[in-house]
Amino acid sequence: MDERLQDILDTVQKTAVEVGSAAGDLISSAGQKASSLLSVSKLNVRVADLKARRSVLLQEVGSMVYGTHTGEIADSDTLLGKLREIDGINQEIDQVNAEIARLRQTARVCPLCGADAKPGDTFCRHCGTRL
Ligand SMILES: [Zn+2]
């Protein structure tokens, strides 16, 4: 294998276990919101934003790795910065998804029509949506 590419892949692998933790703040603020219905849709938007950002980063990382393969040496600090950002994004996506699941479980309103639900209801009494 190309030596420069191997160097970069080695560096990438060494840092694979380090995961940044810049994502905690969002959850604590999101958990305090009274309207779980509003929070869930906002969190879904957040997840979509994070995934879009991750796609861009993955594409950039791919370009850098391929560039190294074709002789255009990638700056490993830049590459690692992108990988760390992806780590942070993945972590945040996990946390936001967990928060969405938690809100959905504890929500006592229909996610579709907003009608109040009683504990133990499986379907909305107003519109029939699964709760
Ligand atoms: Zn409903």
PDB file of C-alpha atoms and ligand atoms in Angstrom:
ATOM      1  CA  MET A   1       0.000   0.000   0.000  1.00  0.00           C
ATOM      2  CA  ASP A   2       0.976   3.608  -0.584  1.00  0.00           C
ATOM      3  CA  GLU A   3       3.224   4.639   2.311  1.00  0.00           C
ATOM      4  CA  ARG A   4       1.675   8.064   2.875  1.00  0.00           C
ATOM      5  CA  LEU A   5      -1.778   6.590   2.843  1.00  0.00           C
ATOM      6  CA  GLN A   6      -0.658   3.914   5.297  1.00  0.00           C
ATOM      7  CA  ASP A   7       0.745   6.618   7.609  1.00  0.00           C
ATOM      8  CA  ILE A   8      -2.538   8.451   7.561  1.00  0.00           C
ATOM      9  CA  LEU A   9      -4.572   5.318   8.125  1.00  0.00           C
ATOM     10  CA  ASP A  10      -2.298   4.418  11.064  1.00  0.00           C
ATOM     11  CA  THR A  11      -2.844   7.827  12.615  1.00  0.00           C
ATOM     12  CA  VAL A  12      -6.556   7.584  12.018  1.00  0.00           C
ATOM     13  CA  GLN A  13      -6.689   4.196  13.697  1.00  0.00           C
ATOM     14  CA  LYS A  14      -4.669   5.355  16.713  1.00  0.00           C
ATOM     15  CA  THR A  15      -7.151   8.077  17.446  1.00  0.00           C
ATOM     16  CA  ALA A  16     -10.198   5.919  16.853  1.00  0.00           C
ATOM     17  CA  VAL A  17     -10.865   5.284  20.531  1.00  0.00           C
ATOM     18  CA  GLU A  18     -10.713   8.927  21.541  1.00  0.00           C
ATOM     19  CA  VAL A  19     -14.178  10.338  21.392  1.00  0.00           C
ATOM     20  CA  GLY A  20     -14.914  13.980  21.962  1.00  0.00           C
ATOM     21  CA  SER A  21     -17.662  14.949  24.380  1.00  0.00           C
ATOM     22  CA  ALA A  22     -18.930  18.262  23.139  1.00  0.00           C
ATOM     23  CA  ALA A  23     -22.519  17.111  22.889  1.00  0.00           C
ATOM     24  CA  GLY A  24     -23.787  17.061  26.457  1.00  0.00           C
ATOM     25  CA  ASP A  25     -25.221  20.563  26.632  1.00  0.00           C
ATOM     26  CA  LEU A  26     -27.952  20.134  24.090  1.00  0.00           C
ATOM     27  CA  ILE A  27     -29.582  17.262  25.925  1.00  0.00           C
ATOM     28  CA  SER A  28     -29.792  18.885  29.320  1.00  0.00           C
ATOM     29  CA  SER A  29     -31.463  21.935  27.814  1.00  0.00           C
ATOM     30  CA  ALA A  30     -33.755  19.820  25.664  1.00  0.00           C
ATOM     31  CA  GLY A  31     -34.804  17.710  28.640  1.00  0.00           C
ATOM     32  CA  GLN A  32     -36.100  20.751  30.465  1.00  0.00           C
ATOM     33  CA  LYS A  33     -38.613  21.713  27.817  1.00  0.00           C
ATOM     34  CA  ALA A  34     -42.155  21.346  28.982  1.00  0.00           C
ATOM     35  CA  SER A  35     -43.718  20.564  25.629  1.00  0.00           C
ATOM     36  CA  SER A  36     -42.421  17.153  24.642  1.00  0.00           C
ATOM     37  CA  LEU A  37     -44.248  17.376  21.324  1.00  0.00           C
ATOM     38  CA  LEU A  38     -42.341  20.516  20.375  1.00  0.00           C
ATOM     39  CA  SER A  39     -39.098  19.066  21.679  1.00  0.00           C
ATOM     40  CA  VAL A  40     -39.393  15.888  19.636  1.00  0.00           C
ATOM     41  CA  SER A  41     -39.873  17.732  16.371  1.00  0.00           C
ATOM     42  CA  LYS A  42     -37.040  20.099  17.222  1.00  0.00           C
ATOM     43  CA  LEU A  43     -34.796  17.176  18.098  1.00  0.00           C
ATOM     44  CA  ASN A  44     -35.705  15.449  14.846  1.00  0.00           C
ATOM     45  CA  VAL A  45     -34.634  18.582  12.974  1.00  0.00           C
ATOM     46  CA  ARG A  46     -31.399  18.567  14.974  1.00  0.00           C
ATOM     47  CA  VAL A  47     -30.713  14.940  14.025  1.00  0.00           C
ATOM     48  CA  ALA A  48     -31.325  15.747  10.351  1.00  0.00           C
ATOM     49  CA  ASP A  49     -28.906  18.693  10.570  1.00  0.00           C
ATOM     50  CA  LEU A  50     -26.278  16.541  12.238  1.00  0.00           C
ATOM     51  CA  LYS A  51     -26.622  13.820   9.611  1.00  0.00           C
ATOM     52  CA  ALA A  52     -26.306  16.360   6.810  1.00  0.00           C
ATOM     53  CA  ARG A  53     -23.149  17.781   8.393  1.00  0.00           C
ATOM     54  CA  ARG A  54     -21.786  14.262   8.854  1.00  0.00           C
ATOM     55  CA  SER A  55     -22.348  13.450   5.180  1.00  0.00           C
ATOM     56  CA  VAL A  56     -20.324  16.495   4.156  1.00  0.00           C
ATOM     57  CA  LEU A  57     -17.515  15.557   6.530  1.00  0.00           C
ATOM     58  CA  LEU A  58     -17.466  11.930   5.378  1.00  0.00           C
ATOM     59  CA  GLN A  59     -17.226  13.121   1.802  1.00  0.00           C
ATOM     60  CA  GLU A  60     -14.339  15.450   2.683  1.00  0.00           C
ATOM     61  CA  VAL A  61     -12.533  12.669   4.550  1.00  0.00           C
ATOM     62  CA  GLY A  62     -13.026  10.357   1.589  1.00  0.00           C
ATOM     63  CA  SER A  63     -11.634  12.966  -0.776  1.00  0.00           C
ATOM     64  CA  MET A  64      -8.583  13.472   1.440  1.00  0.00           C
ATOM     65  CA  VAL A  65      -7.876   9.751   1.677  1.00  0.00           C
ATOM     66  CA  TYR A  66      -8.310   9.312  -2.054  1.00  0.00           C
ATOM     67  CA  GLY A  67      -6.182  12.410  -2.684  1.00  0.00           C
ATOM     68  CA  THR A  68      -3.404  10.847  -0.632  1.00  0.00           C
ATOM     69  CA  HIS A  69      -3.706   7.701  -2.710  1.00  0.00           C
ATOM     70  CA  THR A  70      -3.267   9.727  -5.908  1.00  0.00           C
ATOM     71  CA  GLY A  71      -0.296  11.674  -4.552  1.00  0.00           C
ATOM     72  CA  GLU A  72      -1.964  14.793  -3.177  1.00  0.00           C
ATOM     73  CA  ILE A  73      -0.780  14.515   0.424  1.00  0.00           C
ATOM     74  CA  ALA A  74      -3.522  15.159   2.937  1.00  0.00           C
ATOM     75  CA  ASP A  75      -2.754  17.226   6.010  1.00  0.00           C
ATOM     76  CA  SER A  76      -3.256  14.718   8.803  1.00  0.00           C
ATOM     77  CA  ASP A  77      -4.232  17.364  11.376  1.00  0.00           C
ATOM     78  CA  THR A  78      -7.027  18.549   9.123  1.00  0.00           C
ATOM     79  CA  LEU A  79      -8.092  14.965   8.538  1.00  0.00           C
ATOM     80  CA  LEU A  80      -8.070  14.159  12.245  1.00  0.00           C
ATOM     81  CA  GLY A  81     -10.015  17.315  12.992  1.00  0.00           C
ATOM     82  CA  LYS A  82     -12.725  16.138  10.614  1.00  0.00           C
ATOM     83  CA  LEU A  83     -12.718  12.629  12.092  1.00  0.00           C
ATOM     84  CA  ARG A  84     -13.071  14.015  15.606  1.00  0.00           C
ATOM     85  CA  GLU A  85     -15.930  16.190  14.458  1.00  0.00           C
ATOM     86  CA  ILE A  86     -17.615  13.086  13.008  1.00  0.00           C
ATOM     87  CA  ASP A  87     -17.052  11.271  16.342  1.00  0.00           C
ATOM     88  CA  GLY A  88     -18.707  14.158  18.150  1.00  0.00           C
ATOM     89  CA  ILE A  89     -21.599  14.201  15.678  1.00  0.00           C
ATOM     90  CA  ASN A  90     -22.172  10.445  16.042  1.00  0.00           C
ATOM     91  CA  GLN A  91     -22.178  10.798  19.787  1.00  0.00           C
ATOM     92  CA  GLU A  92     -24.594  13.692  19.656  1.00  0.00           C
ATOM     93  CA  ILE A  93     -26.911  11.817  17.267  1.00  0.00           C
ATOM     94  CA  ASP A  94     -26.994   8.904  19.739  1.00  0.00           C
ATOM     95  CA  GLN A  95     -27.793  11.223  22.605  1.00  0.00           C
ATOM     96  CA  VAL A  96     -30.472  13.113  20.717  1.00  0.00           C
ATOM     97  CA  ASN A  97     -32.070   9.839  19.588  1.00  0.00           C
ATOM     98  CA  ALA A  98     -32.062   8.591  23.168  1.00  0.00           C
ATOM     99  CA  GLU A  99     -33.689  11.811  24.272  1.00  0.00           C
ATOM    100  CA  ILE A 100     -36.333  11.490  21.525  1.00  0.00           C
ATOM    101  CA  ALA A 101     -37.085   7.935  22.675  1.00  0.00           C
ATOM    102  CA  ARG A 102     -37.323   9.091  26.284  1.00  0.00           C
ATOM    103  CA  LEU A 103     -39.652  11.967  25.404  1.00  0.00           C
ATOM    104  CA  ARG A 104     -41.847   9.713  23.284  1.00  0.00           C
ATOM    105  CA  GLN A 105     -42.125   7.232  26.124  1.00  0.00           C
ATOM    106  CA  THR A 106     -43.034   9.793  28.745  1.00  0.00           C
ATOM    107  CA  ALA A 107     -45.181  11.952  26.458  1.00  0.00           C
ATOM    108  CA  ARG A 108     -48.789  11.993  27.515  1.00  0.00           C
ATOM    109  CA  VAL A 109     -49.927  13.729  24.354  1.00  0.00           C
ATOM    110  CA  CYS A 110     -50.528  12.363  20.871  1.00  0.00           C
ATOM    111  CA  PRO A 111     -47.500  13.047  18.637  1.00  0.00           C
ATOM    112  CA  LEU A 112     -49.821  13.757  15.711  1.00  0.00           C
ATOM    113  CA  CYS A 113     -52.795  15.741  16.995  1.00  0.00           C
ATOM    114  CA  GLY A 114     -51.566  16.756  20.442  1.00  0.00           C
ATOM    115  CA  ALA A 115     -54.595  15.346  22.272  1.00  0.00           C
ATOM    116  CA  ASP A 116     -54.005  14.252  25.874  1.00  0.00           C
ATOM    117  CA  ALA A 117     -53.483  10.550  26.364  1.00  0.00           C
ATOM    118  CA  LYS A 118     -54.124   8.535  29.487  1.00  0.00           C
ATOM    119  CA  PRO A 119     -51.455   6.325  31.029  1.00  0.00           C
ATOM    120  CA  GLY A 120     -51.551   2.920  29.371  1.00  0.00           C
ATOM    121  CA  ASP A 121     -53.107   4.155  26.129  1.00  0.00           C
ATOM    122  CA  THR A 122     -51.555   2.554  23.072  1.00  0.00           C
ATOM    123  CA  PHE A 123     -53.488   4.625  20.554  1.00  0.00           C
ATOM    124  CA  CYS A 124     -54.679   8.232  20.581  1.00  0.00           C
ATOM    125  CA  ARG A 125     -58.333   8.444  21.675  1.00  0.00           C
ATOM    126  CA  HIS A 126     -58.837  11.361  19.322  1.00  0.00           C
ATOM    127  CA  CYS A 127     -57.179  10.382  16.027  1.00  0.00           C
ATOM    128  CA  GLY A 128     -56.096   6.761  16.540  1.00  0.00           C
ATOM    129  CA  THR A 129     -52.387   7.363  16.036  1.00  0.00           C
ATOM    130  CA  ARG A 130     -50.157   4.853  17.774  1.00  0.00           C
ATOM    131  CA  LEU A 131     -48.647   6.540  20.822  1.00  0.00           C
TER     132      LEU A 131
HETATM  133 ZN    ZN B   1     -54.087  12.025  18.096  1.00  0.00          ZN
END
